[in-house]
Amino acid sequence: MRDCLREASEARLYIHTHARTPARPPARTHARPPARTPARPHARTHARRHAHTHTHTHTHTHTHTHTHTHTHTHTHTHNTHTLHTYIHTYIHTYIHTYIHTYIHTYIHTYIHTYIHTYIHTYIHTYIHTYILLVLSMPMSTNWLPSD
């Protein structure tokens, strides 16, 4: 009786799993995804998109904060002359600091975020795809532990 229930359960799971999925190549004897899985392009796309968004936001925030602070400090510290000198120093410092900070922050943040996001997304997506691949295998393969 127990064997009948187990076979019925396996058959139900097999039908439920494969009724909605396209035909697959013959099952392997070990649970390992093929060399090229949908995880790779998906992980790359997601990582690039997330890195770009995070980099853009962080760069603008850091650049504006640093530029305003540096410009304000530099202008007030080094300039006790005329209004013309004050404006000239302010504009020069603002532009110089903005460009320098923007480039530095953008490069640093982009590299850091891209590497972090790529690794995180790649691992997450790869594991997710791996699990789906393993769960979609027929129950008759020998990767299951035997009783």
PDB file of C-alpha atoms in Angstrom:
ATOM      1  CA  MET A   1       0.000   0.000   0.000  1.00  0.00           C
ATOM      2  CA  ARG A   2       2.806   2.395   0.925  1.00  0.00           C
ATOM      3  CA  ASP A   3       4.517   1.750  -2.436  1.00  0.00           C
ATOM      4  CA  CYS A   4       1.273   2.493  -4.289  1.00  0.00           C
ATOM      5  CA  LEU A   5       0.857   5.813  -2.470  1.00  0.00           C
ATOM      6  CA  ARG A   6       4.455   6.770  -3.128  1.00  0.00           C
ATOM      7  CA  GLU A   7       4.180   5.917  -6.843  1.00  0.00           C
ATOM      8  CA  ALA A   8       0.933   7.880  -7.118  1.00  0.00           C
ATOM      9  CA  SER A   9       2.557  10.846  -5.395  1.00  0.00           C
ATOM     10  CA  GLU A  10       5.567  10.678  -7.719  1.00  0.00           C
ATOM     11  CA  ALA A  11       3.322  10.412 -10.770  1.00  0.00           C
ATOM     12  CA  ARG A  12       1.240  13.407  -9.629  1.00  0.00           C
ATOM     13  CA  LEU A  13       4.392  15.478  -9.062  1.00  0.00           C
ATOM     14  CA  TYR A  14       5.811  14.410 -12.422  1.00  0.00           C
ATOM     15  CA  ILE A  15       2.592  15.341 -14.266  1.00  0.00           C
ATOM     16  CA  HIS A  16       2.259  18.624 -12.370  1.00  0.00           C
ATOM     17  CA  THR A  17       5.878  19.529 -13.093  1.00  0.00           C
ATOM     18  CA  HIS A  18       6.003  18.528 -16.760  1.00  0.00           C
ATOM     19  CA  ALA A  19       2.493  19.466 -17.882  1.00  0.00           C
ATOM     20  CA  ARG A  20       3.510  23.133 -18.148  1.00  0.00           C
ATOM     21  CA  THR A  21       7.133  22.769 -19.223  1.00  0.00           C
ATOM     22  CA  PRO A  22       8.514  22.064 -22.702  1.00  0.00           C
ATOM     23  CA  ALA A  23      10.192  18.767 -23.465  1.00  0.00           C
ATOM     24  CA  ARG A  24      13.599  18.513 -21.868  1.00  0.00           C
ATOM     25  CA  PRO A  25      16.696  16.618 -22.963  1.00  0.00           C
ATOM     26  CA  PRO A  26      17.302  13.259 -21.286  1.00  0.00           C
ATOM     27  CA  ALA A  27      17.883  13.610 -17.559  1.00  0.00           C
ATOM     28  CA  ARG A  28      21.434  13.534 -16.256  1.00  0.00           C
ATOM     29  CA  THR A  29      22.590  11.156 -13.579  1.00  0.00           C
ATOM     30  CA  HIS A  30      23.663  14.047 -11.373  1.00  0.00           C
ATOM     31  CA  ALA A  31      21.927  17.325 -10.593  1.00  0.00           C
ATOM     32  CA  ARG A  32      24.101  19.888 -12.337  1.00  0.00           C
ATOM     33  CA  PRO A  33      22.868  22.614 -14.673  1.00  0.00           C
ATOM     34  CA  PRO A  34      24.274  22.767 -18.185  1.00  0.00           C
ATOM     35  CA  ALA A  35      27.208  25.089 -18.886  1.00  0.00           C
ATOM     36  CA  ARG A  36      24.972  27.757 -20.431  1.00  0.00           C
ATOM     37  CA  THR A  37      21.841  28.431 -18.416  1.00  0.00           C
ATOM     38  CA  PRO A  38      19.331  31.287 -18.595  1.00  0.00           C
ATOM     39  CA  ALA A  39      20.874  32.434 -15.309  1.00  0.00           C
ATOM     40  CA  ARG A  40      23.900  34.006 -16.966  1.00  0.00           C
ATOM     41  CA  PRO A  41      22.270  36.517 -19.324  1.00  0.00           C
ATOM     42  CA  HIS A  42      19.569  37.300 -16.763  1.00  0.00           C
ATOM     43  CA  ALA A  43      22.141  37.883 -14.032  1.00  0.00           C
ATOM     44  CA  ARG A  44      24.234  40.102 -16.313  1.00  0.00           C
ATOM     45  CA  THR A  45      21.242  42.209 -17.372  1.00  0.00           C
ATOM     46  CA  HIS A  46      19.935  42.594 -13.837  1.00  0.00           C
ATOM     47  CA  ALA A  47      23.372  43.402 -12.440  1.00  0.00           C
ATOM     48  CA  ARG A  48      24.036  46.080 -15.067  1.00  0.00           C
ATOM     49  CA  ARG A  49      20.633  47.696 -14.565  1.00  0.00           C
ATOM     50  CA  HIS A  50      20.942  47.715 -10.776  1.00  0.00           C
ATOM     51  CA  ALA A  51      24.541  48.925 -10.846  1.00  0.00           C
ATOM     52  CA  HIS A  52      23.673  51.760 -13.223  1.00  0.00           C
ATOM     53  CA  THR A  53      20.711  52.923 -11.105  1.00  0.00           C
ATOM     54  CA  HIS A  54      22.604  52.702  -7.820  1.00  0.00           C
ATOM     55  CA  THR A  55      25.698  54.354  -9.269  1.00  0.00           C
ATOM     56  CA  HIS A  56      23.732  57.232 -10.774  1.00  0.00           C
ATOM     57  CA  THR A  57      21.888  57.942  -7.507  1.00  0.00           C
ATOM     58  CA  HIS A  58      24.937  57.630  -5.260  1.00  0.00           C
ATOM     59  CA  THR A  59      27.161  59.661  -7.567  1.00  0.00           C
ATOM     60  CA  HIS A  60      24.773  62.592  -7.786  1.00  0.00           C
ATOM     61  CA  THR A  61      24.143  62.661  -4.038  1.00  0.00           C
ATOM     62  CA  HIS A  62      27.825  62.446  -3.107  1.00  0.00           C
ATOM     63  CA  THR A  63      28.921  64.896  -5.792  1.00  0.00           C
ATOM     64  CA  HIS A  64      26.413  67.578  -4.837  1.00  0.00           C
ATOM     65  CA  THR A  65      27.158  67.276  -1.120  1.00  0.00           C
ATOM     66  CA  HIS A  66      30.933  67.303  -1.554  1.00  0.00           C
ATOM     67  CA  THR A  67      30.884  70.088  -4.139  1.00  0.00           C
ATOM     68  CA  HIS A  68      28.738  72.421  -2.047  1.00  0.00           C
ATOM     69  CA  THR A  69      30.770  71.805   1.109  1.00  0.00           C
ATOM     70  CA  HIS A  70      34.150  72.215  -0.590  1.00  0.00           C
ATOM     71  CA  THR A  71      33.092  75.263  -2.591  1.00  0.00           C
ATOM     72  CA  HIS A  72      31.607  77.004   0.414  1.00  0.00           C
ATOM     73  CA  THR A  73      34.663  76.305   2.591  1.00  0.00           C
ATOM     74  CA  HIS A  74      37.210  77.240  -0.084  1.00  0.00           C
ATOM     75  CA  THR A  75      35.430  80.426  -1.084  1.00  0.00           C
ATOM     76  CA  HIS A  76      35.007  81.724   2.460  1.00  0.00           C
ATOM     77  CA  THR A  77      38.452  80.689   3.664  1.00  0.00           C
ATOM     78  CA  HIS A  78      40.539  82.011   0.800  1.00  0.00           C
ATOM     79  CA  ASN A  79      38.521  84.979  -0.259  1.00  0.00           C
ATOM     80  CA  THR A  80      38.136  88.179   1.691  1.00  0.00           C
ATOM     81  CA  HIS A  81      38.375  90.432  -1.360  1.00  0.00           C
ATOM     82  CA  THR A  82      35.852  91.924  -3.714  1.00  0.00           C
ATOM     83  CA  LEU A  83      32.569  90.535  -4.912  1.00  0.00           C
ATOM     84  CA  HIS A  84      34.135  89.832  -8.312  1.00  0.00           C
ATOM     85  CA  THR A  85      36.868  87.672  -6.745  1.00  0.00           C
ATOM     86  CA  TYR A  86      34.283  85.947  -4.561  1.00  0.00           C
ATOM     87  CA  ILE A  87      32.118  85.018  -7.559  1.00  0.00           C
ATOM     88  CA  HIS A  88      35.127  83.964  -9.635  1.00  0.00           C
ATOM     89  CA  THR A  89      36.484  81.762  -6.825  1.00  0.00           C
ATOM     90  CA  TYR A  90      33.063  80.287  -6.142  1.00  0.00           C
ATOM     91  CA  ILE A  91      32.414  79.379  -9.782  1.00  0.00           C
ATOM     92  CA  HIS A  92      35.932  78.061 -10.380  1.00  0.00           C
ATOM     93  CA  THR A  93      35.912  75.957  -7.203  1.00  0.00           C
ATOM     94  CA  TYR A  94      32.398  74.703  -7.847  1.00  0.00           C
ATOM     95  CA  ILE A  95      33.160  73.556 -11.394  1.00  0.00           C
ATOM     96  CA  HIS A  96      36.521  72.024 -10.490  1.00  0.00           C
ATOM     97  CA  THR A  97      35.177  70.216  -7.423  1.00  0.00           C
ATOM     98  CA  TYR A  98      32.038  69.064  -9.187  1.00  0.00           C
ATOM     99  CA  ILE A  99      33.921  67.542 -12.122  1.00  0.00           C
ATOM    100  CA  HIS A 100      36.610  65.975  -9.930  1.00  0.00           C
ATOM    101  CA  THR A 101      34.136  64.558  -7.407  1.00  0.00           C
ATOM    102  CA  TYR A 102      31.695  63.377 -10.037  1.00  0.00           C
ATOM    103  CA  ILE A 103      34.332  61.471 -11.998  1.00  0.00           C
ATOM    104  CA  HIS A 104      35.955  60.004  -8.880  1.00  0.00           C
ATOM    105  CA  THR A 105      32.655  59.019  -7.268  1.00  0.00           C
ATOM    106  CA  TYR A 106      31.185  57.664 -10.468  1.00  0.00           C
ATOM    107  CA  ILE A 107      34.161  55.421 -11.182  1.00  0.00           C
ATOM    108  CA  HIS A 108      34.458  54.212  -7.579  1.00  0.00           C
ATOM    109  CA  THR A 109      30.738  53.642  -7.098  1.00  0.00           C
ATOM    110  CA  TYR A 110      30.230  52.046 -10.479  1.00  0.00           C
ATOM    111  CA  ILE A 111      33.050  49.560  -9.999  1.00  0.00           C
ATOM    112  CA  HIS A 112      32.030  48.748  -6.417  1.00  0.00           C
ATOM    113  CA  THR A 113      28.324  48.481  -7.183  1.00  0.00           C
ATOM    114  CA  TYR A 114      28.787  46.588 -10.411  1.00  0.00           C
ATOM    115  CA  ILE A 115      31.038  43.976  -8.825  1.00  0.00           C
ATOM    116  CA  HIS A 116      28.846  43.618  -5.719  1.00  0.00           C
ATOM    117  CA  THR A 117      25.577  43.516  -7.654  1.00  0.00           C
ATOM    118  CA  TYR A 118      26.907  41.231 -10.343  1.00  0.00           C
ATOM    119  CA  ILE A 119      28.169  38.688  -7.811  1.00  0.00           C
ATOM    120  CA  HIS A 120      24.984  38.860  -5.715  1.00  0.00           C
ATOM    121  CA  THR A 121      22.604  38.709  -8.677  1.00  0.00           C
ATOM    122  CA  TYR A 122      24.570  36.055 -10.493  1.00  0.00           C
ATOM    123  CA  ILE A 123      24.644  33.770  -7.450  1.00  0.00           C
ATOM    124  CA  HIS A 124      20.958  34.385  -6.664  1.00  0.00           C
ATOM    125  CA  THR A 125      19.785  33.848 -10.244  1.00  0.00           C
ATOM    126  CA  TYR A 126      22.061  30.889 -10.833  1.00  0.00           C
ATOM    127  CA  ILE A 127      20.852  29.134  -7.671  1.00  0.00           C
ATOM    128  CA  HIS A 128      17.229  29.917  -8.561  1.00  0.00           C
ATOM    129  CA  THR A 129      17.660  28.492 -12.068  1.00  0.00           C
ATOM    130  CA  TYR A 130      19.556  25.499 -10.694  1.00  0.00           C
ATOM    131  CA  ILE A 131      16.720  24.708  -8.263  1.00  0.00           C
ATOM    132  CA  LEU A 132      14.099  25.016 -11.013  1.00  0.00           C
ATOM    133  CA  LEU A 133      16.166  22.753 -13.255  1.00  0.00           C
ATOM    134  CA  VAL A 134      16.535  20.112 -10.540  1.00  0.00           C
ATOM    135  CA  LEU A 135      12.851  20.267  -9.604  1.00  0.00           C
ATOM    136  CA  SER A 136      11.837  19.862 -13.245  1.00  0.00           C
ATOM    137  CA  MET A 137      13.748  16.585 -13.633  1.00  0.00           C
ATOM    138  CA  PRO A 138      11.700  13.385 -13.845  1.00  0.00           C
ATOM    139  CA  MET A 139      11.335  11.525 -10.569  1.00  0.00           C
ATOM    140  CA  SER A 140      12.893   8.405 -12.114  1.00  0.00           C
ATOM    141  CA  THR A 141      16.415   9.826 -12.177  1.00  0.00           C
ATOM    142  CA  ASN A 142      18.873   8.513  -9.649  1.00  0.00           C
ATOM    143  CA  TRP A 143      19.756  11.848  -8.041  1.00  0.00           C
ATOM    144  CA  LEU A 144      17.161  11.200  -5.352  1.00  0.00           C
ATOM    145  CA  PRO A 145      18.328   9.396  -2.226  1.00  0.00           C
ATOM    146  CA  SER A 146      17.241   5.767  -2.236  1.00  0.00           C
ATOM    147  CA  ASP A 147      15.074   4.324   0.555  1.00  0.00           C
TER     148      ASP A 147
END
